[in-house]
XYZ file of N, CA and C in Angstrom:
501
model
N 0.840 -1.190 -0.008
C -0.004 0.005 -0.010
C 0.892 1.248 -0.032
N 0.493 2.187 -0.785
C 1.288 3.402 -0.946
C 0.825 4.444 0.093
N 1.807 5.094 0.678
C 1.485 6.117 1.711
C 1.071 7.409 1.065
N 1.244 7.584 -0.248
C 0.835 8.792 -0.908
C -0.597 8.782 -1.428
N -1.296 7.718 -1.099
C -2.680 7.613 -1.556
C -3.546 8.587 -0.814
N -4.332 9.404 -1.551
C -5.125 10.477 -0.895
C -6.281 9.853 -0.031
N -6.561 10.509 1.054
C -7.617 10.099 1.943
C -8.949 10.627 1.384
N -10.003 9.812 1.495
C -11.301 10.206 1.024
C -11.783 11.449 1.749
N -12.439 12.331 1.046
C -12.886 13.595 1.627
C -13.988 13.353 2.691
N -14.915 12.447 2.366
C -16.031 12.157 3.298
C -15.845 10.762 3.846
N -15.185 10.697 4.981
C -14.957 9.421 5.610
C -16.086 9.049 6.555
N -16.370 7.755 6.666
C -17.364 7.307 7.588
C -16.673 7.064 8.934
N -16.770 8.006 9.819
C -16.065 7.915 11.103
C -16.875 7.068 12.086
N -18.178 7.420 12.215
C -19.051 6.688 13.134
C -20.200 6.115 12.324
N -20.485 4.861 12.517
C -21.583 4.237 11.818
C -22.888 4.741 12.353
N -23.662 5.424 11.504
C -24.982 5.934 11.884
C -26.050 5.035 11.279
N -27.069 4.675 12.040
C -28.128 3.877 11.434
C -28.857 4.655 10.374
N -29.109 4.019 9.255
C -29.786 4.667 8.130
C -31.243 4.865 8.496
N -31.795 6.050 8.299
C -33.214 6.252 8.652
C -34.130 5.430 7.703
N -35.048 4.690 8.348
C -35.946 3.856 7.550
C -37.139 4.658 7.106
N -37.434 4.577 5.812
C -38.604 5.255 5.329
C -39.810 4.308 5.530
N -40.949 4.895 5.828
C -42.115 4.047 6.080
C -43.309 4.567 5.268
N -44.088 3.652 4.744
C -45.263 4.000 3.959
C -46.451 3.956 4.860
N -47.120 5.084 5.071
C -48.267 5.123 5.995
C -49.424 4.197 5.587
N -49.483 3.823 4.314
C -50.561 2.930 3.853
C -50.462 1.536 4.468
N -49.174 1.078 4.690
C -48.958 -0.259 5.146
C -48.409 -0.335 6.587
N -48.327 0.827 7.261
C -47.738 0.867 8.549
C -48.813 0.855 9.639
N -48.617 0.044 10.654
C -49.592 -0.039 11.757
C -49.601 1.200 12.600
N -48.537 1.961 12.602
C -48.494 3.184 13.416
C -49.495 4.210 12.919
N -49.867 4.144 11.663
C -50.827 5.102 11.103
C -52.250 4.757 11.414
N -52.510 3.621 11.952
C -53.883 3.221 12.274
C -54.588 2.521 11.138
N -55.832 2.145 11.344
C -56.626 1.383 10.406
C -57.446 2.373 9.576
N -57.565 2.142 8.271
C -58.339 3.023 7.415
C -59.797 2.659 7.491
N -60.602 3.623 7.955
C -62.032 3.458 8.025
C -62.694 4.244 6.869
N -63.166 3.534 5.881
C -63.672 4.192 4.682
C -64.915 5.007 4.952
N -65.803 4.494 5.809
C -67.036 5.223 6.125
C -66.734 6.537 6.803
N -65.790 6.511 7.749
C -65.376 7.723 8.458
C -64.763 8.722 7.480
N -63.942 8.204 6.559
C -63.304 9.023 5.538
C -64.376 9.728 4.687
N -65.369 8.940 4.275
C -66.453 9.520 3.430
C -67.197 10.602 4.191
N -67.495 10.361 5.476
C -68.192 11.374 6.269
C -67.367 12.609 6.479
N -66.080 12.413 6.708
C -65.187 13.544 6.965
C -65.019 14.451 5.740
N -65.034 13.859 4.588
C -64.762 14.632 3.360
C -65.950 14.771 2.446
N -67.148 14.620 2.961
C -68.338 14.734 2.079
C -68.548 16.158 1.629
N -67.982 17.114 2.339
C -68.063 18.511 1.891
C -67.413 18.691 0.516
N -66.408 17.879 0.207
C -65.754 17.940 -1.095
C -66.733 17.559 -2.222
N -67.594 16.584 -1.893
C -68.593 16.158 -2.920
C -69.557 17.299 -3.203
N -69.955 18.015 -2.168
C -70.850 19.165 -2.373
C -70.144 20.229 -3.216
N -68.867 20.437 -2.889
C -68.084 21.448 -3.665
C -68.014 21.013 -5.159
N -67.790 19.738 -5.353
C -67.689 19.222 -6.731
C -68.992 19.397 -7.494
N -70.124 19.207 -6.821
C -71.444 19.417 -7.435
C -71.613 20.893 -7.808
N -71.242 21.778 -6.926
C -71.318 23.214 -7.208
C -70.430 23.577 -8.386
N -69.244 23.017 -8.396
C -68.321 23.261 -9.480
C -68.876 22.785 -10.825
N -69.525 21.647 -10.822
C -70.104 21.102 -12.036
C -71.228 21.990 -12.566
N -72.066 22.491 -11.656
C -73.155 23.389 -12.078
C -72.585 24.710 -12.606
N -71.505 25.178 -12.017
C -70.817 26.416 -12.490
C -70.289 26.171 -13.887
N -69.688 25.001 -14.095
C -69.132 24.656 -15.396
C -70.190 24.595 -16.476
N -71.363 24.070 -16.105
C -72.488 24.022 -17.072
C -72.877 25.449 -17.501
N -72.996 26.327 -16.490
C -73.317 27.723 -16.834
C -72.250 28.357 -17.712
N -71.031 28.046 -17.416
C -69.883 28.604 -18.159
C -69.886 28.126 -19.626
N -70.200 26.848 -19.812
C -70.264 26.290 -21.163
C -71.342 26.991 -21.953
N -72.508 27.178 -21.327
C -73.615 27.873 -22.017
C -73.209 29.291 -22.387
N -72.496 29.972 -21.523
C -72.095 31.360 -21.801
C -71.007 31.424 -22.875
N -70.142 30.438 -22.890
C -68.963 30.466 -23.802
C -69.295 29.947 -25.204
N -70.399 29.269 -25.388
C -70.685 28.620 -26.659
C -70.580 29.604 -27.842
N -71.167 30.762 -27.688
C -71.167 31.713 -28.770
C -69.889 32.570 -28.816
N -69.312 32.873 -27.639
C -68.131 33.737 -27.582
C -66.836 33.021 -27.981
N -66.549 31.904 -27.289
C -65.295 31.199 -27.543
C -65.557 29.693 -27.600
N -65.876 29.181 -28.788
C -66.245 27.740 -28.914
C -65.137 26.794 -28.460
N -63.882 27.158 -28.711
C -62.775 26.300 -28.352
C -62.663 26.128 -26.835
N -62.763 27.247 -26.121
C -62.764 27.199 -24.633
C -63.986 26.464 -24.126
N -65.133 26.679 -24.755
C -66.360 25.997 -24.360
C -66.214 24.480 -24.488
N -65.536 24.076 -25.570
C -65.336 22.626 -25.792
C -64.391 22.056 -24.751
N -63.378 22.833 -24.365
C -62.430 22.368 -23.313
C -63.151 22.223 -21.964
N -63.972 23.205 -21.638
C -64.723 23.168 -20.371
C -65.720 22.023 -20.389
N -66.343 21.805 -21.575
C -67.317 20.702 -21.700
C -66.659 19.358 -21.470
N -65.442 19.188 -22.023
C -64.719 17.933 -21.811
C -64.386 17.707 -20.331
N -63.981 18.797 -19.670
C -63.665 18.698 -18.239
C -64.945 18.344 -17.446
N -66.063 18.947 -17.831
C -67.317 18.656 -17.199
C -67.733 17.198 -17.379
N -67.617 16.717 -18.610
C -67.955 15.318 -18.884
C -67.086 14.367 -18.088
N -65.810 14.717 -17.944
C -64.882 13.909 -17.186
C -65.339 13.841 -15.697
N -65.688 15.009 -15.170
C -66.151 15.062 -13.759
C -67.433 14.258 -13.601
N -68.339 14.361 -14.592
C -69.608 13.621 -14.502
C -69.341 12.128 -14.543
N -68.424 11.683 -15.410
C -68.167 10.254 -15.477
C -67.492 9.756 -14.178
N -66.651 10.577 -13.580
C -66.037 10.204 -12.311
C -67.106 10.084 -11.224
N -68.041 11.017 -11.239
C -69.148 10.961 -10.230
C -69.999 9.729 -10.431
N -70.279 9.371 -11.714
C -71.076 8.180 -11.988
C -70.327 6.914 -11.544
N -69.025 6.883 -11.766
C -68.207 5.720 -11.356
C -68.209 5.613 -9.823
N -68.115 6.751 -9.144
C -68.139 6.757 -7.694
C -69.472 6.222 -7.176
N -70.572 6.678 -7.796
C -71.915 6.184 -7.423
C -72.035 4.680 -7.618
N -71.513 4.214 -8.739
C -71.526 2.778 -9.050
C -70.764 2.005 -7.972
N -69.614 2.554 -7.600
C -68.762 1.921 -6.601
C -69.507 1.889 -5.217
N -70.221 2.961 -4.915
C -70.967 3.002 -3.654
C -72.060 1.952 -3.656
N -72.755 1.802 -4.804
C -73.814 0.801 -4.921
C -73.277 -0.600 -4.742
N -72.149 -0.845 -5.378
C -71.491 -2.193 -5.258
C -71.111 -2.456 -3.825
N -70.595 -1.422 -3.174
C -70.169 -1.562 -1.783
C -71.370 -1.846 -0.868
N -72.482 -1.140 -1.101
C -73.671 -1.327 -0.316
C -74.222 -2.760 -0.522
N -74.140 -3.233 -1.768
C -74.548 -4.592 -2.107
C -73.689 -5.631 -1.343
N -72.404 -5.401 -1.339
C -71.466 -6.263 -0.594
C -71.798 -6.264 0.891
N -72.081 -5.079 1.408
C -72.338 -4.902 2.826
C -73.602 -5.703 3.237
N -74.673 -5.555 2.400
C -75.888 -6.257 2.736
C -75.695 -7.773 2.681
N -74.955 -8.208 1.644
C -74.674 -9.661 1.533
C -73.860 -10.169 2.720
N -72.898 -9.378 3.163
C -72.053 -9.770 4.301
C -72.922 -9.871 5.563
N -73.854 -8.942 5.756
C -74.745 -8.973 6.901
C -75.572 -10.255 6.902
N -76.136 -10.534 5.725
C -76.985 -11.754 5.611
C -76.164 -13.012 5.879
N -74.925 -13.047 5.376
C -74.053 -14.209 5.593
C -73.660 -14.332 7.066
N -73.428 -13.185 7.740
C -73.107 -13.224 9.149
C -74.264 -13.820 9.967
N -75.486 -13.420 9.585
C -76.664 -13.967 10.270
C -76.788 -15.463 10.010
N -76.503 -15.881 8.776
C -76.579 -17.294 8.423
C -75.526 -18.086 9.198
N -74.344 -17.524 9.332
C -73.253 -18.196 10.059
C -73.633 -18.340 11.545
N -74.295 -17.341 12.081
C -74.730 -17.407 13.471
C -75.753 -18.511 13.700
N -76.527 -18.815 12.615
C -77.507 -19.868 12.729
C -76.889 -21.247 12.453
N -75.597 -21.277 12.117
C -74.899 -22.535 11.950
C -74.644 -22.934 10.528
N -74.898 -22.070 9.560
C -74.648 -22.415 8.180
C -73.234 -22.094 7.788
N -72.767 -22.690 6.707
C -71.428 -22.401 6.227
C -71.381 -21.057 5.522
N -70.310 -20.291 5.685
C -70.250 -18.981 5.007
C -70.052 -19.139 3.498
N -70.626 -18.226 2.750
C -70.439 -18.205 1.284
C -69.838 -16.853 0.946
N -68.665 -16.872 0.337
C -67.993 -15.600 -0.008
C -68.246 -15.289 -1.463
N -68.638 -14.051 -1.713
C -68.971 -13.605 -3.065
C -67.738 -13.549 -3.928
N -67.869 -14.038 -5.158
C -66.779 -13.879 -6.139
C -67.128 -12.691 -7.005
N -66.251 -12.330 -7.878
C -66.478 -11.155 -8.752
C -67.686 -11.394 -9.650
N -67.798 -12.618 -10.123
C -68.915 -12.950 -11.039
C -70.241 -12.813 -10.323
N -70.312 -13.359 -9.099
C -71.538 -13.286 -8.338
C -71.927 -11.838 -8.027
N -70.928 -11.038 -7.690
C -71.183 -9.641 -7.402
C -71.699 -8.905 -8.629
N -71.111 -9.235 -9.803
C -71.538 -8.611 -11.044
C -72.995 -8.984 -11.342
N -73.345 -10.262 -11.124
C -74.695 -10.711 -11.396
C -75.707 -9.998 -10.462
N -75.301 -9.816 -9.212
C -76.152 -9.155 -8.258
C -76.347 -7.660 -8.663
N -75.259 -7.047 -9.157
C -75.337 -5.648 -9.592
C -76.295 -5.509 -10.774
N -76.204 -6.442 -11.696
C -77.072 -6.350 -12.882
C -78.521 -6.589 -12.483
N -78.751 -7.536 -11.562
C -80.122 -7.779 -11.077
C -80.669 -6.535 -10.381
N -79.844 -5.884 -9.564
C -80.246 -4.681 -8.871
C -80.583 -3.560 -9.845
N -79.729 -3.429 -10.880
C -79.974 -2.377 -11.881
C -81.273 -2.689 -12.671
N -81.502 -3.952 -12.947
C -82.726 -4.359 -13.651
C -83.934 -3.955 -12.838
N -83.908 -4.320 -11.534
C -85.031 -3.968 -10.667
C -85.220 -2.442 -10.550
N -84.127 -1.710 -10.547
C -84.188 -0.270 -10.453
C -84.779 0.338 -11.722
N -84.400 -0.192 -12.888
C -84.887 0.330 -14.126
C -86.276 -0.184 -14.521
N -86.732 -1.224 -13.829
C -88.034 -1.808 -14.108
C -89.154 -0.774 -14.021
N -89.076 0.087 -13.010
C -90.116 1.104 -12.801
C -90.068 2.210 -13.823
N -88.902 2.492 -14.399
C -88.816 3.606 -15.351
C -88.813 3.088 -16.787
N -88.850 4.015 -17.723
C -88.881 3.676 -19.152
C -87.507 3.355 -19.692
N -86.483 3.451 -18.898
C -85.134 3.242 -19.360
C -84.757 1.773 -19.493
N -85.644 0.888 -19.086
C -85.355 -0.543 -19.069
C -85.093 -1.058 -20.497
N -85.931 -0.660 -21.432
C -85.757 -1.129 -22.840
C -84.400 -0.728 -23.412
N -84.034 0.539 -23.124
C -82.758 1.032 -23.613
C -81.597 0.242 -23.003
N -81.668 -0.028 -21.720
C -80.648 -0.775 -21.014
C -80.532 -2.169 -21.569
N -81.671 -2.880 -21.796
C -81.660 -4.222 -22.351
C -81.106 -4.289 -23.741
N -81.456 -3.243 -24.513
C -80.911 -3.186 -25.902
C -79.392 -3.035 -25.899
N -78.882 -2.172 -25.010
C -77.442 -2.023 -24.920
C -76.785 -3.332 -24.483
N -77.430 -4.017 -23.527
C -76.898 -5.272 -23.015
C -76.849 -6.299 -24.145
N -77.923 -6.361 -24.964
C -77.964 -7.298 -26.097
C -76.819 -7.025 -27.085
N -76.650 -5.743 -27.423
C -75.568 -5.377 -28.323
C -74.202 -5.766 -27.776
N -74.018 -5.490 -26.499
C -72.747 -5.837 -25.832
C -72.478 -7.338 -25.911
N -73.474 -8.125 -25.560
C -73.299 -9.587 -25.605
C -73.097 -10.072 -27.029
N -73.810 -9.494 -27.976
C -73.637 -9.897 -29.402
C -72.237 -9.603 -29.876
N -71.700 -8.458 -29.493
C -70.323 -8.125 -29.938
C -69.325 -9.078 -29.272
N -69.582 -9.509 -28.059
C -68.707 -10.458 -27.409
C -68.790 -11.811 -28.114
N -69.963 -12.198 -28.558
C -70.122 -13.462 -29.291
C -69.406 -13.395 -30.646
N -69.535 -12.264 -31.308
C -68.923 -12.122 -32.628
C -67.367 -12.133 -32.573
N -66.809 -11.661 -31.426
C -65.369 -11.645 -31.302
C -64.759 -13.041 -31.343
N -65.487 -14.009 -30.789
C -65.000 -15.369 -30.756
C -65.151 -16.131 -32.072
N -65.985 -15.650 -32.954
C -66.221 -16.367 -34.205
C -65.149 -16.051 -35.226
N -64.788 -17.071 -36.037
C -63.781 -16.816 -37.083
C -64.337 -15.914 -38.176
N -63.416 -15.143 -38.794
C -63.834 -14.256 -39.863
C -64.186 -15.053 -41.135
N -65.105 -14.528 -41.896
C -65.518 -15.185 -43.134
C -64.473 -14.971 -44.206
N -64.128 -16.039 -44.932
C -63.117 -15.909 -45.977
C -63.718 -15.418 -47.243
N -62.940 -14.671 -47.976
C -63.379 -14.210 -49.275
C -63.078 -15.247 -50.343
N -64.019 -15.503 -51.213
C -63.784 -16.408 -52.360
C -63.759 -15.572 -53.608
N -62.590 -15.495 -54.248
C -62.455 -14.713 -55.495
C -62.631 -15.539 -56.717
C-alpha cells in the first residue's frame, strides 16, 4: 500500500443507522383506514364538486357563442367530472350490495350455516339484477336491455372466425 494515496474527503467515522422510510398505507403506526369515516369527513368535497359542475355548465352555455374552443375544453372537463361521479356512485352501490350480503351471511353463520364468499362474477350478477329492478319502474329498461344485447352480441362475434373471401 502506498502512503501517498489520498484520503477520502467524506470518511465514515461513526456508523450511523440509516433512517428507515415508512409507507403510511402499510404501517400499523398510522392506524386502520375506516372508509365510512373518511367519506363522512370529506363529504363537503362532494358538495363542492357538485357546485363546481353546475358552475361549469353555466360557463359552457355562456362560452358557446363567444369562444367555442374554450367551451369545448370546459365541456370535456365537465364530462370527465360527470363520469367520475357516476363511477363513484356505481362503486358506492356495489359496496352497499357487498355490505348487505355480508350482513346476511353473518346472520346465516350465526344460525350454523357455512359462510359463502362472493366472487367477482356473483357480485356482477347481483349488480345487474339490482340495476334491472331499479330500471323496471322507469322507461329506461328497454334502452338498457338493448345495450346489453348489443354488448353480448359483440362479445359473441369476437369469438367467431372471420368469413373468408372467395375470389
